[in-house]
PDB file of N, CA, C and O in Angstrom:
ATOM      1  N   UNK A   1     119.969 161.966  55.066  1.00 50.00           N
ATOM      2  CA  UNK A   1     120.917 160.942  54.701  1.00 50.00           C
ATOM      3  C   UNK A   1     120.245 159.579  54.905  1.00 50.00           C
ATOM      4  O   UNK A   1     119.938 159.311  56.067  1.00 50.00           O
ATOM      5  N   UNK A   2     119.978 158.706  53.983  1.00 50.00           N
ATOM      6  CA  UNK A   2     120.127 157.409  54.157  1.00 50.00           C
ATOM      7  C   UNK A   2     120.953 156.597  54.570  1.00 50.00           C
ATOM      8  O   UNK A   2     122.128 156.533  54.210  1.00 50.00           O
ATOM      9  N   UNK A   3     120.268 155.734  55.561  1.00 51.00           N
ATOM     10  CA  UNK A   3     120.823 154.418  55.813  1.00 51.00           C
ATOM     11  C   UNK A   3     120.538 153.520  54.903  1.00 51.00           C
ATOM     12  O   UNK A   3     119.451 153.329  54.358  1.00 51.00           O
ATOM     13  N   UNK A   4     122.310 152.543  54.626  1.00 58.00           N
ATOM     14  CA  UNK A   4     121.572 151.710  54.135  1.00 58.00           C
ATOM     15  C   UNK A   4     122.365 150.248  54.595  1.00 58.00           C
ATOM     16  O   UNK A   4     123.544 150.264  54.951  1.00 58.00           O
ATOM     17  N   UNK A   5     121.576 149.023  54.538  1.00 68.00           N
ATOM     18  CA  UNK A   5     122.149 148.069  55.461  1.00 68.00           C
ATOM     19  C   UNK A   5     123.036 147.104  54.631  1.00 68.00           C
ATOM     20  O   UNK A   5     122.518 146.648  53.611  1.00 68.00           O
ATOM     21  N   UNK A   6     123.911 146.849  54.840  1.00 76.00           N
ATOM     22  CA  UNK A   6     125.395 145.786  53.877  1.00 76.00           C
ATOM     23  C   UNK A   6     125.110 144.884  53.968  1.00 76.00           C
ATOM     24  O   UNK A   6     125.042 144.756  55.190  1.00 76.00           O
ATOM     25  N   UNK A   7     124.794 143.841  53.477  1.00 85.00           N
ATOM     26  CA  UNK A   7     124.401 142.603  53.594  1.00 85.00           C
ATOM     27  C   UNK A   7     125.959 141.893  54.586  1.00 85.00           C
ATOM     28  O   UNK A   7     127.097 142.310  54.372  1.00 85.00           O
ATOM     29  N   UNK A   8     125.588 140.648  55.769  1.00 89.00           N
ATOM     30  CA  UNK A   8     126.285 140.006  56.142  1.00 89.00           C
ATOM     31  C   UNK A   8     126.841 138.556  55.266  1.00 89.00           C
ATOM     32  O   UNK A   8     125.932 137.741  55.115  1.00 89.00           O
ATOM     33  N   UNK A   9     127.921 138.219  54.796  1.00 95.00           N
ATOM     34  CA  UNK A   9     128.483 137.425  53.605  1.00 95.00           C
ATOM     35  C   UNK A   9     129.302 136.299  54.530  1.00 95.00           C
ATOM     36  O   UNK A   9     130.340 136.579  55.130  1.00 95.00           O
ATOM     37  N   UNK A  10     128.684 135.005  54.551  1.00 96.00           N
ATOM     38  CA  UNK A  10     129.354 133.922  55.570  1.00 96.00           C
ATOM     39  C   UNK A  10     129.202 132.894  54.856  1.00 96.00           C
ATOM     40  O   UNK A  10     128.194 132.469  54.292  1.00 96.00           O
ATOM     41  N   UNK A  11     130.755 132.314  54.916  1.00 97.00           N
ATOM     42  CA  UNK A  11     130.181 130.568  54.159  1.00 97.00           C
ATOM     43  C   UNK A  11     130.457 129.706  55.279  1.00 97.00           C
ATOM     44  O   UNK A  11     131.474 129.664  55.971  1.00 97.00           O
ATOM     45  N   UNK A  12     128.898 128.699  55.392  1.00 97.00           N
ATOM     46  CA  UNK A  12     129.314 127.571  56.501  1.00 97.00           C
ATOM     47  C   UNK A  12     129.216 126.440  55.183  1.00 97.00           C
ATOM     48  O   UNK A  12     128.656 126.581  54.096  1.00 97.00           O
ATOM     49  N   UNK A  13     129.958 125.319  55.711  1.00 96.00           N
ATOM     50  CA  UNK A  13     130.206 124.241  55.376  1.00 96.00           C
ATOM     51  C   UNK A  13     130.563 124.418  54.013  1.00 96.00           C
ATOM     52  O   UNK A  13     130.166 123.580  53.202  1.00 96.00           O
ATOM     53  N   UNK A  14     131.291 125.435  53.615  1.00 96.00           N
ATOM     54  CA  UNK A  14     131.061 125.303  52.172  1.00 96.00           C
ATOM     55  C   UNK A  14     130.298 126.339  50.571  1.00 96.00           C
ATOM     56  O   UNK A  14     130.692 126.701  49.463  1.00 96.00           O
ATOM     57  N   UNK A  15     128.634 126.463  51.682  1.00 97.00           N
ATOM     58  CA  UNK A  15     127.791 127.284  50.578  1.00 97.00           C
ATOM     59  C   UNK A  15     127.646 128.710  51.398  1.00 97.00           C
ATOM     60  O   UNK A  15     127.593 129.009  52.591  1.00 97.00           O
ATOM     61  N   UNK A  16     127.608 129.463  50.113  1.00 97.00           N
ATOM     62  CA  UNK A  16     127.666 130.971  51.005  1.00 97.00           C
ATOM     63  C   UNK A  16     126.130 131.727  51.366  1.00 97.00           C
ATOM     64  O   UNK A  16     125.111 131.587  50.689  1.00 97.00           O
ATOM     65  N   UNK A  17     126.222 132.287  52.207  1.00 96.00           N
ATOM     66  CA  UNK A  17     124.823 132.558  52.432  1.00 96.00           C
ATOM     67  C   UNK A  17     125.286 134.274  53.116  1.00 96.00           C
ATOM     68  O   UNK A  17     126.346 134.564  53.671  1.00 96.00           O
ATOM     69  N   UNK A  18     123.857 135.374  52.784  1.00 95.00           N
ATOM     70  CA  UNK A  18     123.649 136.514  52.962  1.00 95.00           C
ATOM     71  C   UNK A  18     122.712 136.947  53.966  1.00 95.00           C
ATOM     72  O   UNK A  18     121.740 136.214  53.782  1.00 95.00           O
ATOM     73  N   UNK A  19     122.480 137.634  54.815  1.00 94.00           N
ATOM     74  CA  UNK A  19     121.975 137.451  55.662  1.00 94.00           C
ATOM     75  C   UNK A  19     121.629 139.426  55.683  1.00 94.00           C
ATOM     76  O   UNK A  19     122.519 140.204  55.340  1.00 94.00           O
ATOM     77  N   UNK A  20     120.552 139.808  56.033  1.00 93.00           N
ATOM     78  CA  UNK A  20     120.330 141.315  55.993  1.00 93.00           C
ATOM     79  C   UNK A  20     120.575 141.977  57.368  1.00 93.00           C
ATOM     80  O   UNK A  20     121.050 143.113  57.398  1.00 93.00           O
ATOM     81  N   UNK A  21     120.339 141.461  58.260  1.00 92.00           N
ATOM     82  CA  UNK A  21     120.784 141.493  59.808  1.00 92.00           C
ATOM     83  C   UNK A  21     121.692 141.045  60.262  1.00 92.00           C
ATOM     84  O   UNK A  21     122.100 139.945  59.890  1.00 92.00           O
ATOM     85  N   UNK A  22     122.270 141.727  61.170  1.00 92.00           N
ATOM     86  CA  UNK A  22     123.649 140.893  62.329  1.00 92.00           C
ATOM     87  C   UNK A  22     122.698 139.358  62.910  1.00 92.00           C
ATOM     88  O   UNK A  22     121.475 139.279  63.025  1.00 92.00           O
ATOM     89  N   UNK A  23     123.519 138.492  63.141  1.00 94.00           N
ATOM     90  CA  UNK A  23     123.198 137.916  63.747  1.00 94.00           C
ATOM     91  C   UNK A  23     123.862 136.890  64.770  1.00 94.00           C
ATOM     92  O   UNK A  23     124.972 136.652  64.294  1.00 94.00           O
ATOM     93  N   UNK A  24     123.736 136.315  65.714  1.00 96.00           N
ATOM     94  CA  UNK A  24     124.561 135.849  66.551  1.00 96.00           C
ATOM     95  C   UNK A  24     125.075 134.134  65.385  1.00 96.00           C
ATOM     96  O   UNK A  24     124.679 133.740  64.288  1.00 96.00           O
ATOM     97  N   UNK A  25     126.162 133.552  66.461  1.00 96.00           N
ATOM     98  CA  UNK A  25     126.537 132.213  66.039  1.00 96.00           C
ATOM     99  C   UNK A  25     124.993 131.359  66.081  1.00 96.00           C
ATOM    100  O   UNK A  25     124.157 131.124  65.209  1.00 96.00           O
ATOM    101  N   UNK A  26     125.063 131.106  67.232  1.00 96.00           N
ATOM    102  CA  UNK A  26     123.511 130.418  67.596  1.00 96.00           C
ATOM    103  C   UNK A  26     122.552 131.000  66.110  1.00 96.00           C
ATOM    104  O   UNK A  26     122.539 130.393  65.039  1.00 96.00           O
ATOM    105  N   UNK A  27     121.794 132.317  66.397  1.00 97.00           N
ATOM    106  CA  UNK A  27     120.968 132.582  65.391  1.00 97.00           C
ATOM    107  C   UNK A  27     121.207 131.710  63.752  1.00 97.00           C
ATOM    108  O   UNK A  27     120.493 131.126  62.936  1.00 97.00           O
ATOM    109  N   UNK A  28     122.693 132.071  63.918  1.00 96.00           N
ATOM    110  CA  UNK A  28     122.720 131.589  62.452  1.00 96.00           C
ATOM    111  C   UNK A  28     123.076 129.969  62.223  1.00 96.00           C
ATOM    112  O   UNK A  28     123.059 129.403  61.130  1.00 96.00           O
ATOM    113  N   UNK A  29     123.372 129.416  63.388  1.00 96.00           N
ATOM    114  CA  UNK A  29     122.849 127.956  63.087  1.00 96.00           C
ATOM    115  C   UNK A  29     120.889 127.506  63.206  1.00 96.00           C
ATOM    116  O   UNK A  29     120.113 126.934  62.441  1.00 96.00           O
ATOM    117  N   UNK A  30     120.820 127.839  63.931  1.00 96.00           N
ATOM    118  CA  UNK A  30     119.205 128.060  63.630  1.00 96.00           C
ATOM    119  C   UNK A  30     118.362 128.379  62.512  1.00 96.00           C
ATOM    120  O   UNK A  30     117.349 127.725  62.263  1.00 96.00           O
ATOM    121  N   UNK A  31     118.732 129.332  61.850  1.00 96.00           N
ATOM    122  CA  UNK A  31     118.584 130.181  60.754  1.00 96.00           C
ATOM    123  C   UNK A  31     118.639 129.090  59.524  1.00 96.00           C
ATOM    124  O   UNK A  31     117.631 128.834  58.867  1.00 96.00           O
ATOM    125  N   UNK A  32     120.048 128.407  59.250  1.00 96.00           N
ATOM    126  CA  UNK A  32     120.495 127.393  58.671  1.00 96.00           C
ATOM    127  C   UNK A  32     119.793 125.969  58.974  1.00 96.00           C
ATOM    128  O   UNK A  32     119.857 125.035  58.175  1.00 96.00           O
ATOM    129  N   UNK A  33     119.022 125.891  60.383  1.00 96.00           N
ATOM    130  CA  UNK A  33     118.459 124.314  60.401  1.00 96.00           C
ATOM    131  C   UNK A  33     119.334 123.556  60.819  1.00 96.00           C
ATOM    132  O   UNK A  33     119.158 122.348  60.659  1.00 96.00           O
ATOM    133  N   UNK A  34     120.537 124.032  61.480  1.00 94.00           N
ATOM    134  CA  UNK A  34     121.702 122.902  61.389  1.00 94.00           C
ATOM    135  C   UNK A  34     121.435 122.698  63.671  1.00 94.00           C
ATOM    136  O   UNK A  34     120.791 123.275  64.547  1.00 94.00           O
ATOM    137  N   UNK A  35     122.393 121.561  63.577  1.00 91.00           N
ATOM    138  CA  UNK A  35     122.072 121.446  65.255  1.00 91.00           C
ATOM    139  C   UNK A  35     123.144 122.427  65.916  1.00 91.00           C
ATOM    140  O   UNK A  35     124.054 123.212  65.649  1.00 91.00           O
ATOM    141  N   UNK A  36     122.252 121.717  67.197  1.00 90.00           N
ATOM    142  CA  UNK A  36     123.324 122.885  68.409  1.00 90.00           C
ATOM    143  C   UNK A  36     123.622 121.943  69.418  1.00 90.00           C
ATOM    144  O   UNK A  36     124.025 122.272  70.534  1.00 90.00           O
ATOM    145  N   UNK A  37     123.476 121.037  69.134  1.00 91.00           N
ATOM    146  CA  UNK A  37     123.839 119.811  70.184  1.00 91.00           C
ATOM    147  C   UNK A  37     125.011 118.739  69.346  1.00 91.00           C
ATOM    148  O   UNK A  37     124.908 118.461  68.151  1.00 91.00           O
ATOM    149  N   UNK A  38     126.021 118.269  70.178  1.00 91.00           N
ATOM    150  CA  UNK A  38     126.764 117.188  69.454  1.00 91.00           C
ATOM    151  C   UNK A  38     127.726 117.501  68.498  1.00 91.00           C
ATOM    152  O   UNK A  38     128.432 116.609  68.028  1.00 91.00           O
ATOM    153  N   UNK A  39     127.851 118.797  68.117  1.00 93.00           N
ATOM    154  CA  UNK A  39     128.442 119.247  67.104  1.00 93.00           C
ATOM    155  C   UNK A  39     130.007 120.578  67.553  1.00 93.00           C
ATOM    156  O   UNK A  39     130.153 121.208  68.600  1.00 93.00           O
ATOM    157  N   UNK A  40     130.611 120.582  66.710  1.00 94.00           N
ATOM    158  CA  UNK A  40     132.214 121.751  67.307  1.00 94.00           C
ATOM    159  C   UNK A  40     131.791 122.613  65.872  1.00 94.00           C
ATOM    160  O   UNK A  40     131.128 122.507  64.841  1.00 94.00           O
ATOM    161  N   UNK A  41     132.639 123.487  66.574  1.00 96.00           N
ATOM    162  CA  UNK A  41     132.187 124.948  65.467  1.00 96.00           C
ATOM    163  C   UNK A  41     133.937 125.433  64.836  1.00 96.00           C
ATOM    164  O   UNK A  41     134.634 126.077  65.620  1.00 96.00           O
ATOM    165  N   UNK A  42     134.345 125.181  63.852  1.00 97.00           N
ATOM    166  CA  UNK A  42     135.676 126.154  63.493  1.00 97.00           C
ATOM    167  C   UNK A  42     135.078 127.294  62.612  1.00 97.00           C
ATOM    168  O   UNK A  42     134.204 127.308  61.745  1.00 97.00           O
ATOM    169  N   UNK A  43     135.832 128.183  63.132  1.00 97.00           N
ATOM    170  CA  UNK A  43     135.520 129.734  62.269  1.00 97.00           C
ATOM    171  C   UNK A  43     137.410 130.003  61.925  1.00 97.00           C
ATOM    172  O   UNK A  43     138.482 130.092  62.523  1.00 97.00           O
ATOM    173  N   UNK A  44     137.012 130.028  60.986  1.00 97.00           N
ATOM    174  CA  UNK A  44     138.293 130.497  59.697  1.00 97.00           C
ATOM    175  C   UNK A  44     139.060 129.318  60.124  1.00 97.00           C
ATOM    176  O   UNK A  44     140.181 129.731  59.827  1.00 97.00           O
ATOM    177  N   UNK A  45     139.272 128.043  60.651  1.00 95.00           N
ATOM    178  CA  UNK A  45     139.994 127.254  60.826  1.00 95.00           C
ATOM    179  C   UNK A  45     140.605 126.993  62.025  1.00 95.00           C
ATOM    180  O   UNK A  45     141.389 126.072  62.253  1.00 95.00           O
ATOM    181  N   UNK A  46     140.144 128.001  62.932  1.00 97.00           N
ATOM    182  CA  UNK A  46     140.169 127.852  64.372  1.00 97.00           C
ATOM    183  C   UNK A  46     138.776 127.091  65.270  1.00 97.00           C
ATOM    184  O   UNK A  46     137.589 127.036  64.947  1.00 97.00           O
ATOM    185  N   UNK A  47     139.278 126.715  66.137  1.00 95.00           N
ATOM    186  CA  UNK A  47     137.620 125.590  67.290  1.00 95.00           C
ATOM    187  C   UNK A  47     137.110 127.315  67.552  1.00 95.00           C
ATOM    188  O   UNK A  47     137.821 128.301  67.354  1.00 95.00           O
ATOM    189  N   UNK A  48     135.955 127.307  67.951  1.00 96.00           N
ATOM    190  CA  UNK A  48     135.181 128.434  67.767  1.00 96.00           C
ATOM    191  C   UNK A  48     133.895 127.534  69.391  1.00 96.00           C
ATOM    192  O   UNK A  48     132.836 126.924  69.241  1.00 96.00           O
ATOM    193  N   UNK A  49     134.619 127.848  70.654  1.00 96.00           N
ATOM    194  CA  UNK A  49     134.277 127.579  71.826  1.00 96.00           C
ATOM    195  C   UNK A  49     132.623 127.839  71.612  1.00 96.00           C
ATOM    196  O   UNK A  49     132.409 128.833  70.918  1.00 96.00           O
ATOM    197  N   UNK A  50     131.149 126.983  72.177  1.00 95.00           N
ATOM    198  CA  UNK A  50     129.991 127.354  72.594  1.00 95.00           C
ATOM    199  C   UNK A  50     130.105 128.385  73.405  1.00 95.00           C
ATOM    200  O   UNK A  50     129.146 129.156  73.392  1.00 95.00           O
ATOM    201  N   UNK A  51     131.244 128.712  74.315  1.00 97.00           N
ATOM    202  CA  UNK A  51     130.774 129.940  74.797  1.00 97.00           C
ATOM    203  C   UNK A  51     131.001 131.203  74.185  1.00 97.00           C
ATOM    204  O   UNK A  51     130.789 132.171  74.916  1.00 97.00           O
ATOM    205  N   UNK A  52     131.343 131.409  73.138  1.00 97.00           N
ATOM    206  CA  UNK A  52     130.948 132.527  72.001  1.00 97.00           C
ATOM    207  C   UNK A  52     130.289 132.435  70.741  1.00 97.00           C
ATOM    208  O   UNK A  52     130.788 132.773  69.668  1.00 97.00           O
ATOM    209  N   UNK A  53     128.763 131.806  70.969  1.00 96.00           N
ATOM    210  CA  UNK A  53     127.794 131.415  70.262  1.00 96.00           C
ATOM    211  C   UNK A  53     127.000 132.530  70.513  1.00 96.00           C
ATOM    212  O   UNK A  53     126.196 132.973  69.693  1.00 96.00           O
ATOM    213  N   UNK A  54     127.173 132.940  71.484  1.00 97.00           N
ATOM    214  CA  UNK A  54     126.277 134.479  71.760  1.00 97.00           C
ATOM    215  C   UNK A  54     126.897 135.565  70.917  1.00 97.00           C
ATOM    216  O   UNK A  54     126.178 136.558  70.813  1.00 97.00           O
ATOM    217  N   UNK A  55     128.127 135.624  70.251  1.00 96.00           N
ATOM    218  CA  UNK A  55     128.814 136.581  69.569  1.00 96.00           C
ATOM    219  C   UNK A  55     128.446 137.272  68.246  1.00 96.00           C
ATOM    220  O   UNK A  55     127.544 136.836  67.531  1.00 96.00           O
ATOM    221  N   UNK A  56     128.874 137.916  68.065  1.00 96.00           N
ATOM    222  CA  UNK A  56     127.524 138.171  66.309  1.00 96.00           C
ATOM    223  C   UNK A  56     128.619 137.457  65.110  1.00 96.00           C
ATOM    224  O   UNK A  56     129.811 137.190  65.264  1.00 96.00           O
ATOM    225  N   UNK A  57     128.214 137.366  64.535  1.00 96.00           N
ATOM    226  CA  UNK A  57     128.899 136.685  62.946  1.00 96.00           C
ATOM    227  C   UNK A  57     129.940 137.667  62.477  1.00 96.00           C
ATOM    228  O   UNK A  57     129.716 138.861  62.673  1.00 96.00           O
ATOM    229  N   UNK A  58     130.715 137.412  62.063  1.00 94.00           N
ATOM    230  CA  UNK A  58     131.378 138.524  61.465  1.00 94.00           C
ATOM    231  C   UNK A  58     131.758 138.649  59.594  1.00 94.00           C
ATOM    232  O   UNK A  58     132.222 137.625  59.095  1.00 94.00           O
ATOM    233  N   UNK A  59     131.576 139.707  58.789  1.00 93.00           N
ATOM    234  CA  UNK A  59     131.355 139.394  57.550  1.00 93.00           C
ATOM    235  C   UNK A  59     132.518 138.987  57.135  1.00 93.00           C
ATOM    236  O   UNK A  59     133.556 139.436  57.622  1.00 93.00           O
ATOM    237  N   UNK A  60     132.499 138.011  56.106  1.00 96.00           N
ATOM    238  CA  UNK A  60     133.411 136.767  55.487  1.00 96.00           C
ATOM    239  C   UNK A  60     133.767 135.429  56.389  1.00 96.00           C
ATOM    240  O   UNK A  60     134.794 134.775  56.208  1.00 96.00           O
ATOM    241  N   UNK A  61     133.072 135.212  57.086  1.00 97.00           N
ATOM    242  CA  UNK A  61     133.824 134.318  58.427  1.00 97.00           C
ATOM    243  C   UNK A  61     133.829 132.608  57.397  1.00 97.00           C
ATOM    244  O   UNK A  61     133.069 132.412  56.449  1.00 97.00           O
ATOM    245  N   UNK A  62     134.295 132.148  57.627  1.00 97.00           N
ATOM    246  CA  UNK A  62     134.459 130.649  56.480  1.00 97.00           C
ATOM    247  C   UNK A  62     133.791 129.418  58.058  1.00 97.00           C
ATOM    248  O   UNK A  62     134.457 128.700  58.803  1.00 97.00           O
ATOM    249  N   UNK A  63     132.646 129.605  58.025  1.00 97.00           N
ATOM    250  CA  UNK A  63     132.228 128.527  59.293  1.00 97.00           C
ATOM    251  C   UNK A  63     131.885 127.258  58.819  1.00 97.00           C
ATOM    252  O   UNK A  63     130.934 126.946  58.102  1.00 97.00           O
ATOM    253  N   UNK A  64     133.147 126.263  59.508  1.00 97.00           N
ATOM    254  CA  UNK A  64     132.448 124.883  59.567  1.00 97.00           C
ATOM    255  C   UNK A  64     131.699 124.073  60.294  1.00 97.00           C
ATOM    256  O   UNK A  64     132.116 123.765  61.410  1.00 97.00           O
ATOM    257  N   UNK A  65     130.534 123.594  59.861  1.00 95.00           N
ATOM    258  CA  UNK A  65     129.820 122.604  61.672  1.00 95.00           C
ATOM    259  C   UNK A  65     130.213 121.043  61.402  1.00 95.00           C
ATOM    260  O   UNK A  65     129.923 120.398  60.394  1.00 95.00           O
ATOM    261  N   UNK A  66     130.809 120.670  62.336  1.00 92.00           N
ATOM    262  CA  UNK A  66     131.504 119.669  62.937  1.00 92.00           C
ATOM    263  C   UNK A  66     130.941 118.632  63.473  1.00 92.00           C
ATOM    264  O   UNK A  66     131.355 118.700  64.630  1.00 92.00           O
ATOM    265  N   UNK A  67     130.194 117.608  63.400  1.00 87.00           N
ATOM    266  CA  UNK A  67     129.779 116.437  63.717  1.00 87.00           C
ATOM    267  C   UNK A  67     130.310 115.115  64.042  1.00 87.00           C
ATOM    268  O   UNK A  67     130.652 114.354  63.136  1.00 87.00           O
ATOM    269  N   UNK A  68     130.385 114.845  65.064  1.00 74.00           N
ATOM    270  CA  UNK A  68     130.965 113.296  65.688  1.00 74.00           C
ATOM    271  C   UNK A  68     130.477 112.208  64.603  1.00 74.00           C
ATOM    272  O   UNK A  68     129.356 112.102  64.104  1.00 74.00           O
ATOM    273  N   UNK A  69     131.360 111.611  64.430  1.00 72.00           N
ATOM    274  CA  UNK A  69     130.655 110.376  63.763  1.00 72.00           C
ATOM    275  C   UNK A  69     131.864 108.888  64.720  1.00 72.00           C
ATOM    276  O   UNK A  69     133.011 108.716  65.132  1.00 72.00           O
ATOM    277  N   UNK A  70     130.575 108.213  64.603  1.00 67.00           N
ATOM    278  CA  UNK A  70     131.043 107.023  64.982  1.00 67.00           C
ATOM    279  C   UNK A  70     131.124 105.919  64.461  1.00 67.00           C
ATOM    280  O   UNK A  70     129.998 105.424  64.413  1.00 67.00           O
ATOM    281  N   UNK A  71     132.122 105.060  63.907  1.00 66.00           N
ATOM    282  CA  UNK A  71     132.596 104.324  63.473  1.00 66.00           C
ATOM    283  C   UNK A  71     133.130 103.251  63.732  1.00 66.00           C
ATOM    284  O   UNK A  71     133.324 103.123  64.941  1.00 66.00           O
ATOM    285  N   UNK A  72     133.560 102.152  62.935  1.00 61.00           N
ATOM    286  CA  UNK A  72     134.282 101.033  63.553  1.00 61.00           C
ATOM    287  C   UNK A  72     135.438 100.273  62.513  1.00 61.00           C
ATOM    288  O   UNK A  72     136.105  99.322  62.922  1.00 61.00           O
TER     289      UNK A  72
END
């Protein structure tokens, strides 16, 4: 019997991206180039705490990264 592996299907900010491996939150901001400092995480429209950045991705998750901006 073959294995065969499902691709992981996640859109952050918008563009969707496939991924052949599980991978954690962290990994996949990394992966993406995006930061890990300064920034809030919502997954499906919920705050998505740094302390479950160690968690694996889950397929369809709609992730936004969140950046402070400062203004006047």
């Amino acid at each position: 019997m073959t294995s065969t592996s499902v691709p992981i299907g996640v859109t952050v900010n918008g563009t969707d991206h496939e991924f052949a491996e599980t991978l954690t939150v962290r990994e996949l901001l990394s992966r993406l180039e995006l930061p890990t400092q300064g920034i809030a995480l919502a997954v499906d429209g919920a705050v998505f705490p740094k302390s479950r950045w160690g968690e694996p991705v889950g397929r369809g998750w709609q992730v936004e990264v969140l950046t402070a901006v400062q203004g006047g």
